[in-house]
Tab-separated table of C-alpha atoms in Angstrom:
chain	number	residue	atom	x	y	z
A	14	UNK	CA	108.557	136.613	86.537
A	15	UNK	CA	107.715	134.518	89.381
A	16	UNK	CA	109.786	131.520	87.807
A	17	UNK	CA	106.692	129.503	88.987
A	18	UNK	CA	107.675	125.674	87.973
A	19	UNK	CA	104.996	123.358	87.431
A	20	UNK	CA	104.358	119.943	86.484
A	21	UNK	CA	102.824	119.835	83.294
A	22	UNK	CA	101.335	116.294	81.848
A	23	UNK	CA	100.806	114.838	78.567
A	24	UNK	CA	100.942	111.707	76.784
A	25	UNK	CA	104.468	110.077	76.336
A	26	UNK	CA	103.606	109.799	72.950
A	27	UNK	CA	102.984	113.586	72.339
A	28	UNK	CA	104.623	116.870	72.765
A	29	UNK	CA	103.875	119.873	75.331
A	30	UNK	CA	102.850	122.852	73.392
A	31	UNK	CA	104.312	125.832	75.127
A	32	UNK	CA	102.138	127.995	73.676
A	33	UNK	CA	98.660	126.088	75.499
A	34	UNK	CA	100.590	126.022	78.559
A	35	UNK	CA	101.538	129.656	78.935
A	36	UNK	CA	98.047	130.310	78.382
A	37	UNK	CA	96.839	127.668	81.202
A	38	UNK	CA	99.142	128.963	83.622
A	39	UNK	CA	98.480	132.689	83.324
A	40	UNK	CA	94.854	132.284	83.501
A	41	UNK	CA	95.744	130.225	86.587
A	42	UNK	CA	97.867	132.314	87.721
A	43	UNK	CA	95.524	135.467	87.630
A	44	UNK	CA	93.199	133.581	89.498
A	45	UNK	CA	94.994	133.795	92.446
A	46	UNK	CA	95.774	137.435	91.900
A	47	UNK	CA	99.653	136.908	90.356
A	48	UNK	CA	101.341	138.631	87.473
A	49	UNK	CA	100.913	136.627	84.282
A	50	UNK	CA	104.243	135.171	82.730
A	51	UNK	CA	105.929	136.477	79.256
A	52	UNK	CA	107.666	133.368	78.833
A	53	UNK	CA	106.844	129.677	79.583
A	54	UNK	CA	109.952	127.528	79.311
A	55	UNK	CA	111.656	124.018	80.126
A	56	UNK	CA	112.968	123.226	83.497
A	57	UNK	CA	116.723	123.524	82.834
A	58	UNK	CA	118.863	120.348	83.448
A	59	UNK	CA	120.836	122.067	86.274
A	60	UNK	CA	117.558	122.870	88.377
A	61	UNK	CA	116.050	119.900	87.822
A	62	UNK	CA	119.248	118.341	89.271
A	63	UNK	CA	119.531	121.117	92.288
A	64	UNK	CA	115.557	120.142	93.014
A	65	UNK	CA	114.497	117.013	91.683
A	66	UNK	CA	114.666	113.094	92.627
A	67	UNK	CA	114.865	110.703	90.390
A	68	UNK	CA	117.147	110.691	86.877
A	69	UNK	CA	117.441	113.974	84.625
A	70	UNK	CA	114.209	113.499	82.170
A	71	UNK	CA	112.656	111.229	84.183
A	72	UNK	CA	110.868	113.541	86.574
A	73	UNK	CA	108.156	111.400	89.045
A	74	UNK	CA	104.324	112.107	88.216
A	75	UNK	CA	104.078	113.348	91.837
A	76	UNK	CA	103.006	117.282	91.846
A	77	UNK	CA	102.705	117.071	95.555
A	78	UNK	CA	106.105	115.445	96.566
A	79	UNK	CA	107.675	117.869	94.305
A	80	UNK	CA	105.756	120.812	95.025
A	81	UNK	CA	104.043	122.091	91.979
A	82	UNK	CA	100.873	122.293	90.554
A	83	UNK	CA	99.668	119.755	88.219
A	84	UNK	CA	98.647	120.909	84.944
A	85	UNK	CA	97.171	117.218	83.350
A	86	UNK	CA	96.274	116.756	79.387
A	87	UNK	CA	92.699	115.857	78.965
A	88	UNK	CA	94.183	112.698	76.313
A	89	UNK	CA	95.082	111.528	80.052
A	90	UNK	CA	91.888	111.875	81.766
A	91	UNK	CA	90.150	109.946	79.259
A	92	UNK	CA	92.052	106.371	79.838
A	93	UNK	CA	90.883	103.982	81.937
A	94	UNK	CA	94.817	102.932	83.248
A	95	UNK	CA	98.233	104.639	82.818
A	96	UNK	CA	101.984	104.349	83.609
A	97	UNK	CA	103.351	106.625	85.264
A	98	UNK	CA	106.937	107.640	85.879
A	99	UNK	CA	108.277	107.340	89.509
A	100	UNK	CA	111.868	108.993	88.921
A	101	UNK	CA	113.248	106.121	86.502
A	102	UNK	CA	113.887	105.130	83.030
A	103	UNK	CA	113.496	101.239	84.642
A	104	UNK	CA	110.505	101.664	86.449
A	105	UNK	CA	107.029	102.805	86.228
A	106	UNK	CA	103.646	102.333	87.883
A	107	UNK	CA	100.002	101.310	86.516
A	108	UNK	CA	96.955	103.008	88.332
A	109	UNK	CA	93.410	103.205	87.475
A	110	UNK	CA	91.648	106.501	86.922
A	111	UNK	CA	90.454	107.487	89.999
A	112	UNK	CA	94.086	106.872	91.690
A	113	UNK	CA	95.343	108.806	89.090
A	114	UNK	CA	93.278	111.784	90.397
A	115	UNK	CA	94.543	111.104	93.500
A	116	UNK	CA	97.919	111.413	92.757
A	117	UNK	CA	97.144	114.751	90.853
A	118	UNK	CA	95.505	116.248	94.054
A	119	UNK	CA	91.799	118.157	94.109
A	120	UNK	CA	93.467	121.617	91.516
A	121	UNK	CA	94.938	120.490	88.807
A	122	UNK	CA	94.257	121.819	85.998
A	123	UNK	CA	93.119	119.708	83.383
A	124	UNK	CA	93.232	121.192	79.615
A	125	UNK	CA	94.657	120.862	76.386
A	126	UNK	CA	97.973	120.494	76.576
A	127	UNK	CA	100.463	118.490	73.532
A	128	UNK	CA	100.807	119.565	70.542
A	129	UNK	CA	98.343	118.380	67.750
């Protein structure tokens, strides 16, 4: 397909379900009139290298710095203050809420998406 990459969200304490996402992403993605995806994978190491900052699995919670769309897990919207990862295994950040939704920008898609 398009090999559309985008930030997808979830508690650090859960796992993405690839399966929600896909779904998420082609309903999103017909929305704006694109062909739906067959697959919905994992960044690979060596792109994530080529075109992100920060350490490998460590990826900042900043869709608009790295150009994606923000796909957030309800679990997320729900608490009051999170961490969140700037690019480091050393470092984080606390924000309320409504900076959180800042961050995130005015579409992202919130949903359902770790595995139960």
């Amino acid at each position: 397909g398009a090999k559309e990459h985008v930030l997808v969200l979830v508690p650090a304490s859960k796992h993405i379900d690839k399966k929600k996402v896909k779904i998420a992403v082609n309903v999103w993605l017909r929305k704006q009139s694109k062909k739906p995806e067959a697959k919905v994978d994992f960044a690979t190491e060596q792109w994530m290298k080529k075109n992100l900052s920060g350490d490998i699995g460590a990826t900042p919670t900043f869709p608009q710095m790295l150009g994606m769309h923000a796909f957030a897990d309800n679990a997320l919207l729900k608490q009051a203050k999170l961490y969140l990862n700037v690019g480091s295994y050393e470092e984080s950040i606390l924000v309320n809420q409504a900076n959180f939704k800042k961050i995130l920008g005015d579409d992202f898609i919130k949903g359902s998406f770790a595995k139960a």
